[in-house]
Amino acid sequence: MASSAVLNADLRKGLIHKEIYGHFSEHLGRGIYEGIWVGEDSPIPNTKGIRNDVLKALQRIKIPVLRWPGGCFADDYHWEDGIGPRETRKRMINKLWGGAIENNHFGTHEFMMLCELLGCDAYINGNVGSGTVREMSEWVEYLTFGGESPMSSMRAANGQAEPWTVKYWGVGNENWGCGGNMRPEYYADLYRQYQTYVRNYGENKIHRIACGPNGNDYGWMEVLMREASSFMDSITLHYYTILGPNWENKGDATGFNTDEWFTTLEQALHMDELITRHSAIMDQYDPDKRIGLIVDEWGTWYNSEPGSMPGYLYQQNSIRDALVAGVTLNIFHQHNDRVRMANIAQMVNVLQALILTEGERMLLTPTYHVFDMFKVHQDAERVEFTFESEAYRHNGRDIPAVSASASVDQEGAIHISLCNLNHADDSDLTIDLRGIDERSEGLSVSGTILAAAEIDAHNTFEHPDQVVPQPFNAFVLEGSKLKVQLPPMSVTVLEIKQQVAKV
Ligand SMILES: O=[N+]([O-])c1ccc(O[C@@H]2O[C@@H](CO)[C@H](O)[C@H]2O)cc1
């Protein structure tokens, strides 16, 4: 069976916030240390301590925003431990993640420098679970106050006279779990209190973010919206794609079977229901959709790689992860009226990473390539794309075979992102192109595809180019009908350019 779709290029559905392409990097395993920060004295080429290969790869995908320092680590972090001369900073144990030595060499100044080098906005997650109101208030002052004060003087003494711009501030992380095991009523009150002291200084206007629910905890969302919605700009949602209810055995990142392939994608598609239902609760308290939903932790979570430290959450990344990324980003696009930001967990060496490193070597994962291919959607306008996908049937269960979304960028180029989830079969799709600029003389279509022959195809340090994007040309344009043949297990982005006649 084939699928047919209609693209209405003149039916605009609002901005796809570029922040949906956001990232998250925690003091966890080799995410920051080794993965990003190697220090100025490292033999690995670096810019002021940040490794150049990783920096260059991240610059290419135009990261809009980066969340730091956690995660669970955020509610264990005391920012003053990470400022001042590095050699005098506290050495401690990262009790949350594998008992690693935390020397605090990557702190506030290093994070803000990383954001500057990446050209992205900073999203700092403050400590509610084990921190104080004063501590959070002083961190904001240290970062953003331009006048004379104890905090701004300390910042200047540490080498930064000018205040930084900090756009996003999280008031605690997972406070229903690692961030204090709180009840929603209690956290809602703490949120109201802490956010009062997250002040705007000068031109710096902070987007205040409340800790939202875990997965399908609709009760948490209800209470937070009821008790605190007028004090927040956004609220978070965390949802990881795992193989089943069992966190003890989450399946492996490679070497899995077709059942695991199917179940993983089925679980990834669940994001759509979560956003729909949480957004419906938000609508009751915020019908104008002033408050954003920020999915600031999402991605696959498998068993750690054999031989790696279990608490470091290091996992390989295959074409299956590329499909999870493509499907999830398409879902975020479809909900662009509510989803204001999303941050994949995590950027380097942790969970569904875009980049893996080993000593001086680096590789780009299939997930990285999806972010590279999809970056054309950043700050583009979503356009209506309606279709009914054929079913992908496996062991008596059904999911849609194809996931899709479309947008038009500021130059008028249309981009359609298409995922074929089926591990075995092609999917034929006919797209009826409507609403294209009437002055167009013709259309030019081009495409890029990420595909593989094996369900767990992945890149290794020895073979880093096993799964890389290729030009795609399995399509024909017949009048206004674009016929596309999507290979199994593939992520494709089509670009349609309209050649407007010169007057
Ligand atoms: O259900 N679990 O076992 C579980 C365990 C930890 C957990 O923490 C979240 O995931 C961690 C890794 O990204 C972040 O630090 C934290 O916010 C989220 C879920």
Coordinates of C-alpha atoms and ligand atoms in Angstrom, one line a residue:
M1 CA 0.0 0.0 0.0
A2 CA 1.1 3.5 -0.7
S3 CA 0.4 6.8 1.2
S4 CA -0.8 10.0 -0.3
A5 CA -0.3 13.5 1.1
V6 CA -1.3 17.1 0.4
L7 CA 1.1 19.9 1.1
N8 CA -0.6 23.3 1.3
A9 CA 2.3 25.7 1.0
D10 CA 0.1 28.8 1.5
L11 CA -1.5 27.4 4.7
R12 CA 1.0 28.7 7.3
K13 CA 0.8 27.1 10.8
G14 CA 3.2 29.3 12.8
L15 CA 6.9 29.4 13.6
I16 CA 8.9 26.2 14.4
H17 CA 10.9 27.7 17.3
K18 CA 14.5 27.1 16.6
E19 CA 14.9 26.1 20.3
I20 CA 13.2 22.8 19.5
Y21 CA 16.7 21.9 18.2
G22 CA 18.1 22.6 21.7
H23 CA 20.6 20.5 23.6
F24 CA 21.4 19.4 27.1
S25 CA 24.8 18.7 28.7
E26 CA 25.1 17.5 32.2
H27 CA 28.0 16.8 34.5
L28 CA 27.5 13.1 33.9
G29 CA 30.0 10.6 32.7
R30 CA 32.1 11.9 29.8
G31 CA 29.5 14.4 28.7
I32 CA 31.4 17.5 29.7
Y33 CA 34.8 16.3 30.9
E34 CA 36.5 14.7 27.8
G35 CA 33.5 15.2 25.6
I36 CA 33.6 19.0 25.6
W37 CA 36.1 20.2 28.2
V38 CA 39.7 18.9 27.9
G39 CA 41.4 21.9 29.5
E40 CA 43.9 24.3 28.0
D41 CA 46.9 22.1 28.6
S42 CA 45.4 19.1 26.8
P43 CA 47.2 17.6 23.7
I44 CA 43.8 17.5 22.1
P45 CA 43.5 20.7 20.0
N46 CA 41.2 23.1 21.9
T47 CA 40.0 26.7 22.2
K48 CA 40.5 27.9 25.8
G49 CA 40.0 24.3 27.0
I50 CA 37.1 23.3 24.7
R51 CA 38.0 20.7 22.2
N52 CA 38.0 22.0 18.6
D53 CA 36.6 19.0 16.8
V54 CA 33.5 18.9 18.9
L55 CA 33.1 22.7 18.8
K56 CA 33.3 22.7 15.0
A57 CA 30.8 19.8 14.6
L58 CA 28.3 21.6 17.0
Q59 CA 28.7 24.9 15.2
R60 CA 27.7 23.3 11.9
I61 CA 24.3 22.2 13.2
K62 CA 23.5 25.7 14.6
I63 CA 22.7 24.9 18.2
P64 CA 20.1 27.4 19.4
V65 CA 20.2 26.8 23.1
L66 CA 22.2 24.7 25.6
R67 CA 20.9 23.5 29.0
W68 CA 23.4 23.0 31.8
P69 CA 24.5 21.8 34.5
G70 CA 21.8 19.1 34.8
G71 CA 19.6 17.1 35.1
C72 CA 19.8 15.6 38.5
F73 CA 23.2 17.2 38.9
A74 CA 21.5 20.6 38.9
D75 CA 19.9 20.1 42.3
D76 CA 23.2 18.9 43.7
Y77 CA 25.3 21.7 42.2
H78 CA 26.5 24.7 44.1
W79 CA 27.6 27.3 41.6
E80 CA 30.2 29.0 43.8
D81 CA 32.2 25.7 43.7
G82 CA 32.8 26.4 40.0
I83 CA 34.2 29.9 39.9
G84 CA 37.6 31.4 40.7
P85 CA 41.1 30.1 39.8
R86 CA 40.6 26.5 38.6
E87 CA 43.4 25.1 40.7
T88 CA 41.7 26.2 43.9
R89 CA 38.2 24.9 43.0
K90 CA 36.8 22.1 45.1
R91 CA 37.5 18.6 44.1
M92 CA 34.5 16.4 44.9
I93 CA 32.7 13.2 44.1
N94 CA 29.8 13.2 41.6
K95 CA 27.5 11.2 43.9
L96 CA 24.8 10.9 41.3
W97 CA 26.7 9.6 38.4
G98 CA 29.2 6.9 38.9
G99 CA 31.2 8.5 41.7
A100 CA 33.4 10.4 39.2
I101 CA 35.8 13.0 40.4
E102 CA 34.3 16.4 39.8
N103 CA 37.1 19.0 39.9
N104 CA 34.7 21.9 39.0
H105 CA 37.0 23.0 36.2
F106 CA 34.0 23.5 34.0
G107 CA 31.9 26.1 35.8
T108 CA 29.9 29.2 35.1
H109 CA 32.6 31.1 33.1
E110 CA 33.4 28.0 31.0
F111 CA 29.8 27.4 30.3
M112 CA 29.1 30.9 29.2
M113 CA 32.2 30.9 27.0
L114 CA 31.0 27.6 25.4
C115 CA 27.7 29.3 24.6
E116 CA 29.5 32.3 23.1
L117 CA 31.6 30.0 20.9
L118 CA 28.6 28.0 19.8
G119 CA 26.6 31.2 19.2
C120 CA 23.7 29.8 21.3
D121 CA 21.5 31.0 24.2
A122 CA 22.2 29.8 27.7
Y123 CA 19.7 27.8 29.6
I124 CA 20.8 27.4 33.2
N125 CA 19.1 25.0 35.5
G126 CA 19.1 26.3 39.1
N127 CA 19.1 24.2 42.3
V128 CA 15.9 23.9 44.3
G129 CA 16.4 20.4 45.8
S130 CA 19.5 21.2 47.9
G131 CA 20.1 24.9 47.3
T132 CA 18.8 28.0 48.8
V133 CA 16.8 30.9 47.5
R134 CA 19.8 33.1 48.2
E135 CA 22.1 30.9 46.3
M136 CA 19.9 31.0 43.2
S137 CA 19.3 34.7 43.5
E138 CA 23.0 35.4 43.8
W139 CA 23.8 33.2 40.8
V140 CA 21.4 35.3 38.7
E141 CA 23.0 38.5 40.0
Y142 CA 26.5 37.1 39.4
L143 CA 25.7 36.3 35.8
T144 CA 23.6 39.3 34.7
F145 CA 23.9 42.3 37.0
G146 CA 25.6 45.2 35.3
G147 CA 26.0 47.7 38.1
E148 CA 28.2 47.5 41.2
S149 CA 27.3 44.8 43.7
P150 CA 29.0 42.1 45.7
M151 CA 28.2 39.5 43.0
S152 CA 29.1 41.6 40.0
S153 CA 32.4 42.6 41.7
M154 CA 33.2 39.0 42.3
R155 CA 32.5 38.2 38.6
A156 CA 34.8 41.1 37.5
A157 CA 37.5 39.8 39.9
N158 CA 37.2 36.4 38.1
G159 CA 37.8 38.0 34.7
Q160 CA 34.4 39.0 33.4
A161 CA 33.6 42.6 33.9
E162 CA 30.6 42.8 31.6
P163 CA 27.4 40.9 32.6
W164 CA 26.3 38.0 30.4
T165 CA 22.9 37.5 28.8
V166 CA 21.1 34.6 30.2
K167 CA 17.8 33.9 28.5
Y168 CA 16.4 30.8 30.1
W169 CA 16.3 29.7 33.7
G170 CA 15.0 26.4 35.1
V171 CA 13.8 26.5 38.7
G172 CA 14.8 23.0 39.7
N173 CA 14.9 19.7 37.8
E174 CA 12.7 16.6 38.3
N175 CA 11.7 17.8 41.7
W176 CA 9.2 14.9 41.8
G177 CA 12.3 12.6 41.8
C178 CA 16.0 13.2 42.1
G179 CA 15.4 16.9 42.7
G180 CA 13.8 16.4 46.2
N181 CA 11.1 13.8 45.9
M182 CA 8.5 16.5 46.3
R183 CA 4.7 16.5 46.0
P184 CA 3.4 18.8 43.3
E185 CA 1.7 21.1 45.8
Y186 CA 4.9 21.6 47.8
Y187 CA 7.0 22.2 44.7
A188 CA 4.4 24.6 43.2
D189 CA 4.9 26.8 46.4
L190 CA 8.7 26.5 46.2
Y191 CA 8.6 27.4 42.6
R192 CA 6.6 30.5 43.3
Q193 CA 9.1 31.5 46.0
Y194 CA 12.3 30.8 44.1
Q195 CA 11.3 32.4 40.9
T196 CA 10.5 35.6 42.7
Y197 CA 14.3 36.1 43.2
V198 CA 15.2 35.1 39.6
R199 CA 15.4 38.8 38.8
N200 CA 15.7 40.7 35.6
Y201 CA 18.6 43.1 35.7
G202 CA 19.0 45.8 33.0
E203 CA 18.2 44.5 29.6
N204 CA 18.4 40.9 30.6
K205 CA 14.9 39.3 30.6
I206 CA 14.8 35.8 31.9
H207 CA 12.3 33.2 30.7
R208 CA 11.3 31.4 33.9
I209 CA 10.8 27.6 33.6
A210 CA 9.0 25.5 36.1
C211 CA 9.7 21.8 36.6
G212 CA 6.9 19.9 34.9
P213 CA 5.9 16.2 34.9
N214 CA 7.6 12.9 34.2
G215 CA 6.0 11.3 31.2
N216 CA 2.3 10.7 31.8
D217 CA 2.0 12.3 35.2
Y218 CA -0.9 14.4 34.3
G219 CA -1.7 15.1 38.0
W220 CA 1.6 17.0 38.3
M221 CA 0.8 19.2 35.3
E222 CA -2.7 19.9 36.7
V223 CA -1.4 21.1 40.1
L224 CA 1.5 23.2 38.7
M225 CA -0.8 24.9 36.2
R226 CA -3.5 25.5 38.8
E227 CA -1.1 26.8 41.5
A228 CA 1.7 28.6 39.6
S229 CA 0.9 29.2 36.0
S230 CA 0.8 33.0 36.3
F231 CA 4.5 32.9 37.6
M232 CA 6.0 30.9 34.7
D233 CA 6.9 31.4 31.1
S234 CA 7.3 27.7 30.4
I235 CA 6.9 24.3 32.0
T236 CA 9.0 21.2 31.3
L237 CA 8.2 17.6 30.3
H238 CA 10.6 14.7 30.5
Y239 CA 10.1 11.6 28.4
Y240 CA 12.7 9.0 27.5
T241 CA 12.2 6.3 24.9
I242 CA 12.8 3.0 26.7
L243 CA 11.9 -0.5 25.5
G244 CA 9.4 -1.3 28.3
P245 CA 8.4 -0.7 31.9
N246 CA 11.6 -2.3 33.0
W247 CA 14.4 0.2 33.8
E248 CA 16.7 -2.7 34.9
N249 CA 17.0 -4.0 31.4
K250 CA 16.5 -1.4 28.8
G251 CA 17.8 -3.4 25.9
D252 CA 21.0 -2.7 24.0
A253 CA 21.9 0.1 21.7
T254 CA 23.1 -2.3 19.0
G255 CA 22.6 -6.0 18.4
F256 CA 18.8 -5.8 18.9
N257 CA 16.1 -7.6 17.0
T258 CA 13.2 -6.4 14.9
D259 CA 10.8 -6.6 17.9
E260 CA 13.0 -4.1 19.7
W261 CA 13.2 -1.9 16.6
F262 CA 9.4 -1.8 16.4
T263 CA 8.8 -1.3 20.1
T264 CA 11.4 1.5 20.3
L265 CA 9.7 3.4 17.6
E266 CA 6.2 2.8 19.1
Q267 CA 7.5 4.2 22.3
A268 CA 9.0 7.2 20.6
L269 CA 5.6 7.9 18.9
H270 CA 4.0 8.1 22.4
M271 CA 5.5 11.6 22.6
D272 CA 2.6 12.8 20.5
E273 CA 0.0 11.6 23.0
L274 CA 1.9 13.1 25.9
I275 CA 2.2 16.5 24.3
T276 CA -1.5 16.4 23.2
R277 CA -2.8 15.5 26.7
H278 CA -0.4 17.8 28.7
S279 CA -1.3 20.6 26.3
A280 CA -5.0 20.0 26.9
I281 CA -4.5 20.5 30.6
M282 CA -2.4 23.6 30.0
D283 CA -5.2 24.9 27.7
Q284 CA -7.6 25.0 30.7
Y285 CA -5.4 27.5 32.5
D286 CA -3.7 29.1 29.6
P287 CA -6.1 29.1 26.6
D288 CA -4.0 31.7 24.8
K289 CA -0.9 29.4 24.9
R290 CA 1.3 32.1 26.5
I291 CA 3.1 29.3 28.5
G292 CA 5.4 27.1 26.5
L293 CA 5.9 23.4 26.9
I294 CA 9.7 22.6 27.1
V295 CA 10.6 19.0 26.5
D296 CA 14.0 19.5 28.0
E297 CA 14.9 15.8 28.3
W298 CA 14.0 13.4 25.5
G299 CA 15.7 10.6 23.6
T300 CA 16.6 6.9 23.8
W301 CA 17.9 5.3 27.0
Y302 CA 19.5 1.8 26.6
N303 CA 21.7 -0.3 28.8
S304 CA 25.2 1.2 29.0
E305 CA 27.8 -0.1 26.6
P306 CA 29.5 -3.2 27.8
G307 CA 32.8 -2.3 29.5
S308 CA 31.7 1.3 30.2
M309 CA 31.0 2.7 33.6
P310 CA 27.3 2.0 34.3
G311 CA 26.7 5.4 35.9
Y312 CA 28.1 7.2 32.9
L313 CA 25.2 6.3 30.6
Y314 CA 27.4 5.9 27.5
Q315 CA 25.6 4.2 24.7
Q316 CA 26.1 3.6 20.9
N317 CA 23.7 5.2 18.5
S318 CA 22.3 3.6 15.4
I319 CA 20.0 4.2 12.5
R320 CA 17.2 3.3 14.9
D321 CA 18.2 6.4 17.0
A322 CA 18.1 8.5 13.8
L323 CA 14.5 7.3 13.3
V324 CA 13.6 8.2 16.9
A325 CA 15.1 11.7 16.4
G326 CA 13.3 12.2 13.1
V327 CA 10.0 11.1 14.4
T328 CA 10.3 13.1 17.6
L329 CA 11.3 16.3 15.8
N330 CA 8.4 15.9 13.4
I331 CA 6.0 15.5 16.4
F332 CA 7.5 18.7 17.9
H333 CA 6.9 20.5 14.6
Q334 CA 3.2 19.4 14.6
H335 CA 2.8 20.9 18.1
N336 CA 4.7 24.1 17.4
D337 CA 1.8 26.1 19.0
R338 CA 2.8 24.7 22.4
V339 CA 6.3 23.3 22.2
R340 CA 8.6 26.2 22.7
M341 CA 11.9 24.3 23.2
A342 CA 13.2 20.8 23.4
N343 CA 16.6 19.5 24.5
I344 CA 17.8 16.1 23.5
A345 CA 19.6 14.1 26.2
Q346 CA 22.4 14.5 25.8
M347 CA 24.8 16.3 23.5
V348 CA 28.1 14.4 23.8
N349 CA 28.9 10.8 25.1
V350 CA 25.7 10.5 27.2
L351 CA 22.4 8.7 26.2
Q352 CA 21.2 9.6 22.7
A353 CA 24.3 11.6 21.9
L354 CA 25.0 13.5 18.7
I355 CA 28.8 13.1 19.2
L356 CA 30.9 10.3 20.7
T357 CA 34.5 10.8 21.7
E358 CA 37.3 8.4 22.7
G359 CA 40.6 10.2 23.6
E360 CA 41.4 12.4 20.7
R361 CA 39.0 10.6 18.3
M362 CA 35.5 11.8 17.6
L363 CA 32.6 10.5 15.6
L364 CA 29.2 11.9 14.5
T365 CA 26.3 9.6 15.2
P366 CA 23.2 9.0 13.0
T367 CA 21.3 11.3 15.4
Y368 CA 23.8 14.1 14.6
H369 CA 23.1 13.7 10.9
V370 CA 19.4 14.1 11.5
F371 CA 19.9 17.3 13.4
D372 CA 22.1 18.5 10.5
M373 CA 19.5 17.6 7.9
F374 CA 16.6 19.0 9.9
K375 CA 18.3 22.4 10.8
V376 CA 16.5 23.9 7.8
H377 CA 13.3 23.8 9.9
Q378 CA 14.8 26.1 12.6
D379 CA 12.7 29.3 12.8
A380 CA 10.9 28.3 9.5
E381 CA 7.1 28.5 9.3
R382 CA 5.3 25.2 9.4
V383 CA 3.0 24.6 6.5
E384 CA 0.0 22.3 6.4
F385 CA 0.9 18.7 5.4
T386 CA -1.9 16.3 5.7
F387 CA -1.6 12.6 5.0
E388 CA -2.7 9.3 6.2
S389 CA 0.2 6.9 6.4
E390 CA 0.0 3.3 5.5
A391 CA 0.4 1.0 8.5
Y392 CA 3.6 -0.6 9.6
R393 CA 2.4 -4.0 11.0
H394 CA 4.5 -6.1 13.3
N395 CA 3.4 -9.1 15.4
G396 CA -0.2 -8.0 15.3
R397 CA 0.6 -4.4 16.3
D398 CA 0.3 -1.3 14.1
I399 CA 2.1 2.0 13.9
P400 CA 2.2 4.5 11.0
A401 CA 4.9 3.6 8.6
V402 CA 5.7 7.2 7.7
S403 CA 6.2 10.3 9.9
A404 CA 6.3 13.7 8.1
S405 CA 6.3 17.5 8.5
A406 CA 6.9 20.5 6.3
S407 CA 8.0 24.1 6.6
V408 CA 8.9 27.1 4.5
D409 CA 12.0 29.1 5.3
Q410 CA 12.6 32.8 5.0
E411 CA 13.8 32.5 1.4
G412 CA 10.6 30.6 0.4
A413 CA 12.2 27.1 0.1
I414 CA 10.0 24.3 1.3
H415 CA 11.4 21.4 3.3
I416 CA 9.6 18.2 3.9
S417 CA 11.1 15.7 6.4
L418 CA 10.0 12.1 6.0
C419 CA 10.8 9.0 8.0
N420 CA 10.1 5.5 6.9
L421 CA 9.9 3.5 10.1
N422 CA 9.4 0.2 8.4
H423 CA 12.5 -2.0 8.9
A424 CA 11.8 -4.1 5.8
D425 CA 9.6 -2.3 3.2
D426 CA 9.8 0.7 1.0
S427 CA 7.0 3.3 1.3
D428 CA 5.6 5.0 -1.7
L429 CA 4.3 8.5 -1.1
T430 CA 2.5 10.8 -3.5
I431 CA 2.5 14.4 -2.4
D432 CA 0.1 16.8 -4.0
L433 CA 1.8 20.2 -4.0
R434 CA -0.7 23.0 -3.5
G435 CA -0.5 26.7 -2.9
I436 CA 2.8 27.2 -4.5
D437 CA 3.6 30.7 -5.6
E438 CA 1.6 31.4 -8.8
R439 CA 4.5 33.3 -10.3
S440 CA 6.6 30.2 -10.2
E441 CA 8.0 29.1 -13.5
G442 CA 8.9 25.7 -12.2
L443 CA 10.0 23.8 -9.2
S444 CA 13.3 22.3 -8.4
V445 CA 13.4 19.4 -6.0
S446 CA 16.4 17.9 -4.3
G447 CA 16.9 15.6 -1.4
T448 CA 19.1 14.1 1.3
I449 CA 18.7 10.7 2.9
L450 CA 20.1 8.9 5.9
A451 CA 19.5 5.1 5.5
A452 CA 21.2 1.8 6.3
A453 CA 21.0 -1.8 5.3
E454 CA 21.1 -3.2 8.9
I455 CA 18.7 -2.3 11.7
D456 CA 21.6 -1.5 14.0
A457 CA 23.9 0.2 11.5
H458 CA 26.1 2.7 13.4
N459 CA 29.3 4.6 13.2
T460 CA 32.4 3.5 15.1
F461 CA 35.8 5.1 15.7
E462 CA 37.3 2.7 13.2
H463 CA 34.5 3.2 10.6
P464 CA 32.9 6.6 11.3
D465 CA 31.2 6.9 8.0
Q466 CA 28.9 3.8 7.9
V467 CA 25.8 5.9 8.4
V468 CA 26.1 9.3 6.7
P469 CA 23.7 11.4 4.6
Q470 CA 23.6 10.8 0.9
P471 CA 22.0 12.6 -2.0
F472 CA 18.4 11.3 -2.6
N473 CA 16.8 11.1 -6.0
A474 CA 14.1 8.4 -5.8
F475 CA 11.4 10.9 -6.7
V476 CA 9.6 12.2 -9.8
L477 CA 7.6 15.4 -10.2
E478 CA 4.6 15.0 -12.5
G479 CA 2.8 18.3 -12.7
S480 CA 1.9 19.1 -9.1
K481 CA 2.3 15.5 -7.9
L482 CA 5.6 14.6 -6.3
K483 CA 6.1 10.8 -6.1
V484 CA 8.6 9.7 -3.6
Q485 CA 9.9 6.2 -2.8
L486 CA 11.3 6.0 0.7
P487 CA 13.6 3.0 1.4
P488 CA 13.1 1.1 4.7
M489 CA 14.7 2.6 7.9
S490 CA 15.3 6.0 6.4
V491 CA 15.1 9.7 7.2
T492 CA 14.8 12.0 4.2
V493 CA 14.6 15.7 3.8
L494 CA 13.3 17.1 0.5
E495 CA 13.9 20.7 -0.6
I496 CA 11.5 22.3 -3.0
K497 CA 12.6 25.6 -4.5
Q498 CA 10.2 27.8 -6.4
Q499 CA 11.8 29.6 -9.3
V500 CA 9.9 32.9 -9.4
A501 CA 9.8 34.6 -12.8
K502 CA 11.6 38.0 -13.0
V503 CA 9.2 40.8 -13.7
Ligands
LIG1 O1 13.2 6.4 35.6 N1 14.5 6.5 35.8 O2 15.2 5.5 36.2 C1 15.1 7.7 35.7 C2 16.3 7.9 36.3 C3 16.9 9.2 36.2 C4 16.3 10.2 35.5 O3 16.9 11.4 35.5 C5 16.9 12.3 34.5 O4 17.7 11.7 33.5 C6 19.0 12.1 33.7 C7 19.9 11.8 32.5 O5 19.6 12.7 31.4 C8 18.9 13.5 34.2 O6 20.0 13.9 35.0 C9 17.6 13.5 35.0 O7 17.0 14.7 34.9 C10 15.1 10.0 34.9 C11 14.5 8.8 35.0

